[in-house]
Structures are given as C-alpha cells and as structure tokens.
C-alpha cells in the first residue's frame, strides 16, 4: 500500500492562490469539498535526474461533497481511495517523525524533503 498526503500534480491555475487550488483539486479529483487549514510544511524533492517536486502540505477538513461524485469538467480519472484522518493517525501511516515532532517549522519552507524525515 502506498500512502500519500493529498497532492496536485501540476499546481494551481495561473493567478490561483494555493488554498483555492487545493479546494479545486480536491473537488475535481475526489468529489469532496474541503476547508483549508494551516500550512504544515513546504519542502523540495529533487530526485537525481528527475523532475523537481515542491511539496506544499496543508491541513484540510471535509465540509461536503461525495467521494467519487462526477464533477463536470473535472479530471476523468478520479481518485477513489481517499480517507480523512486525524493528524495523530498519521503516525501509523509513515509520518510519525513529523507528527511526534509537532510538525517542526509549521507554516515554513523546510528545504529538502529529507530535512523533515520524508
């Protein structure tokens, strides 16, 4: 099983705020509506010879929608395996170091992904 915190693959639309992009991407790809919470971290992943990936991770709370709902104009291959968990449950999903440390530098750019144990 592969566990990943929710992510968009190409980022926001031109002129779109990050929080707005998160709300839109969640709605388009899952059918779920979310309210965006605090920024937990932003970090880089620079695989050798690969594509530079910027991880920007927010807390989010489900506020509506229905998983798998067909959203007009949205992505045709929706994500169907979505589970909202309490932050404390992330320990058992491979994010223990971050959770136990209380998300060090919460709201900050953390540099390379390895700097925060990912």
Coordinates of N, CA and C in Angstrom, one line a residue:
X1 N 0.8 -1.2 0.0 CA 0.0 0.0 0.0 C 0.9 1.2 0.0
X2 N 0.5 2.2 -0.8 CA 1.2 3.5 -0.9 C 0.4 4.6 -0.2
X3 N 0.9 5.3 0.7 CA 0.1 6.4 1.4 C 0.8 7.7 1.0
X4 N 0.0 8.6 0.7 CA 0.5 9.9 0.3 C -0.5 11.0 0.8
X5 N 0.0 12.0 1.3 CA -0.9 13.1 1.7 C -1.4 13.7 0.4
X6 N -2.6 14.2 0.3 CA -3.2 14.7 -0.9 C -2.3 15.6 -1.7
X7 N -2.3 15.5 -3.0 CA -1.4 16.3 -3.8 C -2.0 16.6 -5.2
X8 N -1.7 17.8 -5.7 CA -2.0 18.1 -7.1 C -0.7 17.8 -7.9
X9 N -0.8 17.5 -9.2 CA 0.4 17.1 -9.9 C 1.0 18.3 -10.7
X10 N 0.2 19.3 -11.0 CA 0.8 20.4 -11.8 C 0.7 21.7 -11.1
X11 N 0.1 21.8 -10.0 CA 0.0 23.1 -9.3 C -1.3 23.8 -9.6
X12 N -1.4 25.0 -9.2 CA -2.6 25.8 -9.5 C -2.7 26.4 -10.9
X13 N -3.8 27.0 -11.1 CA -4.0 27.7 -12.4 C -3.3 29.0 -12.3
X14 N -3.1 29.7 -13.4 CA -2.4 31.0 -13.3 C -3.2 31.9 -12.5
X15 N -2.6 32.6 -11.6 CA -3.3 33.6 -10.7 C -4.1 33.0 -9.6
X16 N -4.0 31.7 -9.4 CA -4.8 31.0 -8.4 C -4.0 30.9 -7.1
X17 N -4.6 31.2 -6.0 CA -4.0 31.1 -4.7 C -3.9 29.6 -4.3
X18 N -2.8 29.2 -3.5 CA -2.6 27.8 -3.2 C -3.8 27.2 -2.5
X19 N -4.4 27.9 -1.5 CA -5.6 27.3 -0.8 C -6.7 27.1 -1.8
X20 N -6.9 28.0 -2.8 CA -8.0 27.9 -3.8 C -7.7 26.7 -4.7
X21 N -6.4 26.5 -5.0 CA -6.0 25.3 -5.8 C -6.3 24.0 -5.1
X22 N -6.0 24.0 -3.8 CA -6.3 22.8 -3.0 C -7.8 22.4 -3.0
X23 N -8.6 23.4 -2.8 CA -10.1 23.2 -2.8 C -10.5 22.7 -4.1
X24 N -10.1 23.4 -5.2 CA -10.5 23.0 -6.5 C -10.0 21.6 -6.9
X25 N -8.7 21.3 -6.6 CA -8.2 19.9 -6.9 C -8.9 18.8 -6.2
X26 N -9.2 19.1 -4.9 CA -9.9 18.0 -4.1 C -11.3 17.8 -4.7
X27 N -12.0 18.9 -5.1 CA -13.3 18.7 -5.6 C -13.3 18.0 -7.0
X28 N -12.3 18.4 -7.8 CA -12.2 17.8 -9.2 C -11.8 16.4 -9.1
X29 N -10.9 16.0 -8.3 CA -10.3 14.7 -8.3 C -11.0 13.7 -7.4
X30 N -11.7 14.2 -6.4 CA -12.4 13.2 -5.5 C -13.9 13.4 -5.3
X31 N -14.4 14.6 -5.6 CA -15.8 15.0 -5.4 C -16.0 15.5 -4.0
X32 N -15.0 15.6 -3.2 CA -15.1 16.1 -1.8 C -14.8 17.6 -1.7
X33 N -15.5 18.3 -0.9 CA -15.3 19.7 -0.6 C -14.5 19.8 0.7
X34 N -13.5 20.7 0.7 CA -12.7 20.8 1.9 C -12.6 22.3 2.3
X35 N -12.3 22.5 3.6 CA -11.9 23.8 4.1 C -10.4 23.7 4.4
X36 N -9.7 24.7 4.0 CA -8.2 24.6 4.1 C -7.8 25.2 5.5
X37 N -7.0 24.4 6.2 CA -6.4 24.9 7.5 C -5.0 25.4 7.4
X38 N -4.2 25.2 8.4 CA -2.9 25.7 8.4 C -1.9 25.0 7.5
X39 N -0.9 25.7 7.0 CA 0.1 25.2 6.2 C 1.0 24.4 7.2
X40 N 1.2 23.1 6.9 CA 2.1 22.3 7.8 C 3.5 22.3 7.4
X41 N 3.8 22.3 6.1 CA 5.2 22.4 5.6 C 5.2 22.6 4.1
X42 N 6.3 23.1 3.6 CA 6.6 23.2 2.2 C 8.1 22.7 2.1
X43 N 8.3 21.8 1.2 CA 9.7 21.3 1.0 C 9.9 20.8 -0.4
X44 N 11.1 20.7 -0.8 CA 11.5 20.2 -2.2 C 11.9 18.8 -2.2
X45 N 11.6 18.1 -3.3 CA 12.1 16.8 -3.6 C 12.8 16.9 -4.9
X46 N 14.2 16.6 -4.9 CA 15.0 16.8 -6.1 C 15.6 15.5 -6.4
X47 N 14.9 14.5 -7.0 CA 15.5 13.3 -7.4 C 16.5 13.4 -8.4
X48 N 17.6 12.7 -8.3 CA 18.7 12.8 -9.3 C 18.2 12.5 -10.7
X49 N 18.3 13.4 -11.6 CA 17.9 13.2 -13.0 C 16.4 13.2 -13.1
X50 N 15.6 13.6 -12.1 CA 14.2 13.6 -12.1 C 13.6 15.0 -12.1
X51 N 12.3 15.1 -12.0 CA 11.6 16.3 -12.0 C 11.6 16.9 -10.6
X52 N 11.8 18.2 -10.5 CA 11.8 18.9 -9.2 C 10.3 18.9 -8.7
X53 N 10.1 18.4 -7.5 CA 8.7 18.4 -7.0 C 8.7 19.3 -5.7
X54 N 7.7 20.2 -5.6 CA 7.6 21.0 -4.4 C 6.4 20.5 -3.7
X55 N 6.6 20.0 -2.4 CA 5.5 19.5 -1.6 C 5.0 20.7 -0.7
X56 N 3.7 21.0 -0.8 CA 3.1 22.0 0.0 C 1.9 21.3 0.6
X57 N 2.0 21.2 2.0 CA 1.0 20.4 2.7 C 0.2 21.2 3.7
X58 N -1.1 21.2 3.5 CA -2.0 21.9 4.4 C -2.8 20.9 5.2
X59 N -3.3 21.3 6.3 CA -4.4 20.6 7.0 C -5.6 20.9 6.2
X60 N -6.5 20.0 6.1 CA -7.8 20.3 5.5 C -8.9 19.5 6.2
X61 N -10.1 20.0 6.2 CA -11.2 19.4 6.8 C -12.3 19.2 5.8
X62 N -12.9 18.0 5.8 CA -14.0 17.8 4.8 C -15.2 18.5 5.3
X63 N -15.8 19.2 4.3 CA -17.0 20.0 4.6 C -18.2 19.7 3.8
X64 N -18.0 18.8 2.8 CA -19.2 18.4 2.0 C -18.7 17.6 0.8
X65 N -19.6 17.4 -0.2 CA -19.3 16.7 -1.4 C -19.5 15.2 -1.1
X66 N -19.3 14.4 -2.2 CA -19.4 13.0 -2.1 C -18.3 12.3 -2.8
X67 N -17.6 11.4 -2.2 CA -16.4 10.7 -2.8 C -16.9 10.1 -4.1
X68 N -16.1 10.3 -5.2 CA -16.4 9.7 -6.4 C -17.5 10.4 -7.3
X69 N -18.0 11.5 -6.7 CA -19.1 12.3 -7.5 C -18.5 12.8 -8.8
X70 N -19.3 12.7 -9.8 CA -18.8 13.2 -11.2 C -19.0 14.7 -11.2
X71 N -17.8 15.4 -11.2 CA -17.8 16.8 -11.2 C -17.6 17.3 -12.7
X72 N -18.6 18.0 -13.3 CA -18.5 18.4 -14.7 C -17.2 19.2 -14.9
X73 N -16.5 18.8 -16.0 CA -15.3 19.5 -16.4 C -14.1 19.1 -15.6
X74 N -14.3 18.1 -14.7 CA -13.2 17.7 -13.9 C -12.4 16.6 -14.5
X75 N -11.3 16.2 -13.8 CA -10.5 15.1 -14.3 C -11.3 13.8 -14.5
X76 N -11.0 13.1 -15.6 CA -11.8 11.9 -15.9 C -11.4 10.7 -15.1
X77 N -10.2 10.7 -14.5 CA -9.8 9.6 -13.7 C -9.7 10.0 -12.2
X78 N -10.8 10.0 -11.5 CA -10.9 10.4 -10.2 C -10.2 9.4 -9.2
X79 N -9.7 10.0 -8.1 CA -9.1 9.2 -7.1 C -10.3 8.7 -6.2
X80 N -10.2 7.4 -6.0 CA -11.3 6.8 -5.2 C -10.9 6.4 -3.8
X81 N -9.7 6.3 -3.5 CA -9.2 5.8 -2.2 C -8.8 7.0 -1.3
X82 N -9.8 7.7 -0.9 CA -9.5 8.9 0.0 C -10.0 8.6 1.4
X83 N -9.1 8.9 2.4 CA -9.5 8.7 3.8 C -9.1 10.0 4.5
X84 N -10.0 10.6 5.2 CA -9.6 11.7 6.1 C -9.3 11.1 7.5
X85 N -8.2 11.5 8.0 CA -7.7 11.0 9.3 C -7.3 12.2 10.2
X86 N -7.4 11.9 11.5 CA -6.9 12.9 12.5 C -5.3 12.9 12.3
X87 N -4.7 14.1 12.6 CA -3.3 14.2 12.5 C -2.6 13.1 13.3
X88 N -3.1 12.8 14.4 CA -2.4 11.7 15.3 C -2.4 10.4 14.6
X89 N -3.3 10.1 13.7 CA -3.4 8.8 12.9 C -2.3 8.7 11.9
X90 N -1.6 9.9 11.5 CA -0.6 9.8 10.5 C 0.7 9.1 11.0
X91 N 0.8 8.9 12.3 CA 2.0 8.2 12.9 C 2.0 6.8 12.3
X92 N 0.9 6.1 12.2 CA 0.8 4.7 11.7 C 0.8 4.6 10.2
X93 N 0.9 5.8 9.5 CA 0.9 5.8 8.1 C 2.3 6.2 7.5
X94 N 3.3 6.3 8.4 CA 4.6 6.6 7.9 C 5.0 8.0 8.1
X95 N 4.2 8.8 8.8 CA 4.6 10.2 9.0 C 4.9 10.5 10.5
X96 N 5.3 9.4 11.2 CA 5.4 9.5 12.7 C 6.4 10.6 13.1
X97 N 7.6 10.7 12.4 CA 8.6 11.6 12.9 C 8.0 13.1 12.8
X98 N 7.3 13.4 11.8 CA 6.7 14.7 11.7 C 5.7 15.0 12.8
X99 N 4.8 14.0 13.0 CA 3.7 14.2 14.0 C 4.3 14.3 15.4
X100 N 5.2 13.4 15.7 CA 5.8 13.4 17.1 C 6.5 14.7 17.3
X101 N 7.2 15.2 16.3 CA 7.9 16.5 16.5 C 7.0 17.7 16.4
X102 N 5.7 17.5 16.2 CA 4.7 18.6 16.2 C 4.8 19.4 14.9
X103 N 5.2 18.8 13.8 CA 5.4 19.5 12.5 C 6.4 20.7 12.7
X104 N 7.6 20.4 13.0 CA 8.6 21.5 13.2 C 8.6 22.5 12.1
X105 N 8.7 23.7 12.4 CA 8.7 24.8 11.4 C 7.3 24.9 10.7
X106 N 6.3 24.5 11.4 CA 4.9 24.6 10.8 C 4.8 26.0 10.1
X107 N 4.2 25.9 8.9 CA 4.0 27.1 8.1 C 5.2 27.7 7.4
X108 N 6.3 26.9 7.4 CA 7.6 27.4 6.9 C 8.1 26.6 5.7
X109 N 8.9 27.1 4.9 CA 9.6 26.4 3.9 C 10.7 25.6 4.6
X110 N 10.8 24.3 4.4 CA 11.7 23.4 5.1 C 12.9 23.0 4.3
X111 N 13.1 23.4 3.0 CA 14.2 23.0 2.2 C 13.9 21.6 1.6
X112 N 15.0 20.8 1.6 CA 14.8 19.4 1.1 C 13.9 18.5 1.9
X113 N 13.2 17.7 1.2 CA 12.3 16.7 1.8 C 12.9 15.9 2.9
X114 N 14.2 15.5 2.8 CA 14.9 14.8 3.8 C 15.1 15.5 5.1
X115 N 15.0 16.8 5.0 CA 15.2 17.7 6.2 C 14.1 17.4 7.2
X116 N 12.9 16.9 6.8 CA 11.8 16.7 7.7 C 11.5 15.2 7.8
X117 N 12.4 14.4 7.4 CA 12.2 13.0 7.6 C 11.4 12.2 6.6
X118 N 11.1 12.8 5.5 CA 10.3 12.2 4.4 C 11.2 11.7 3.3

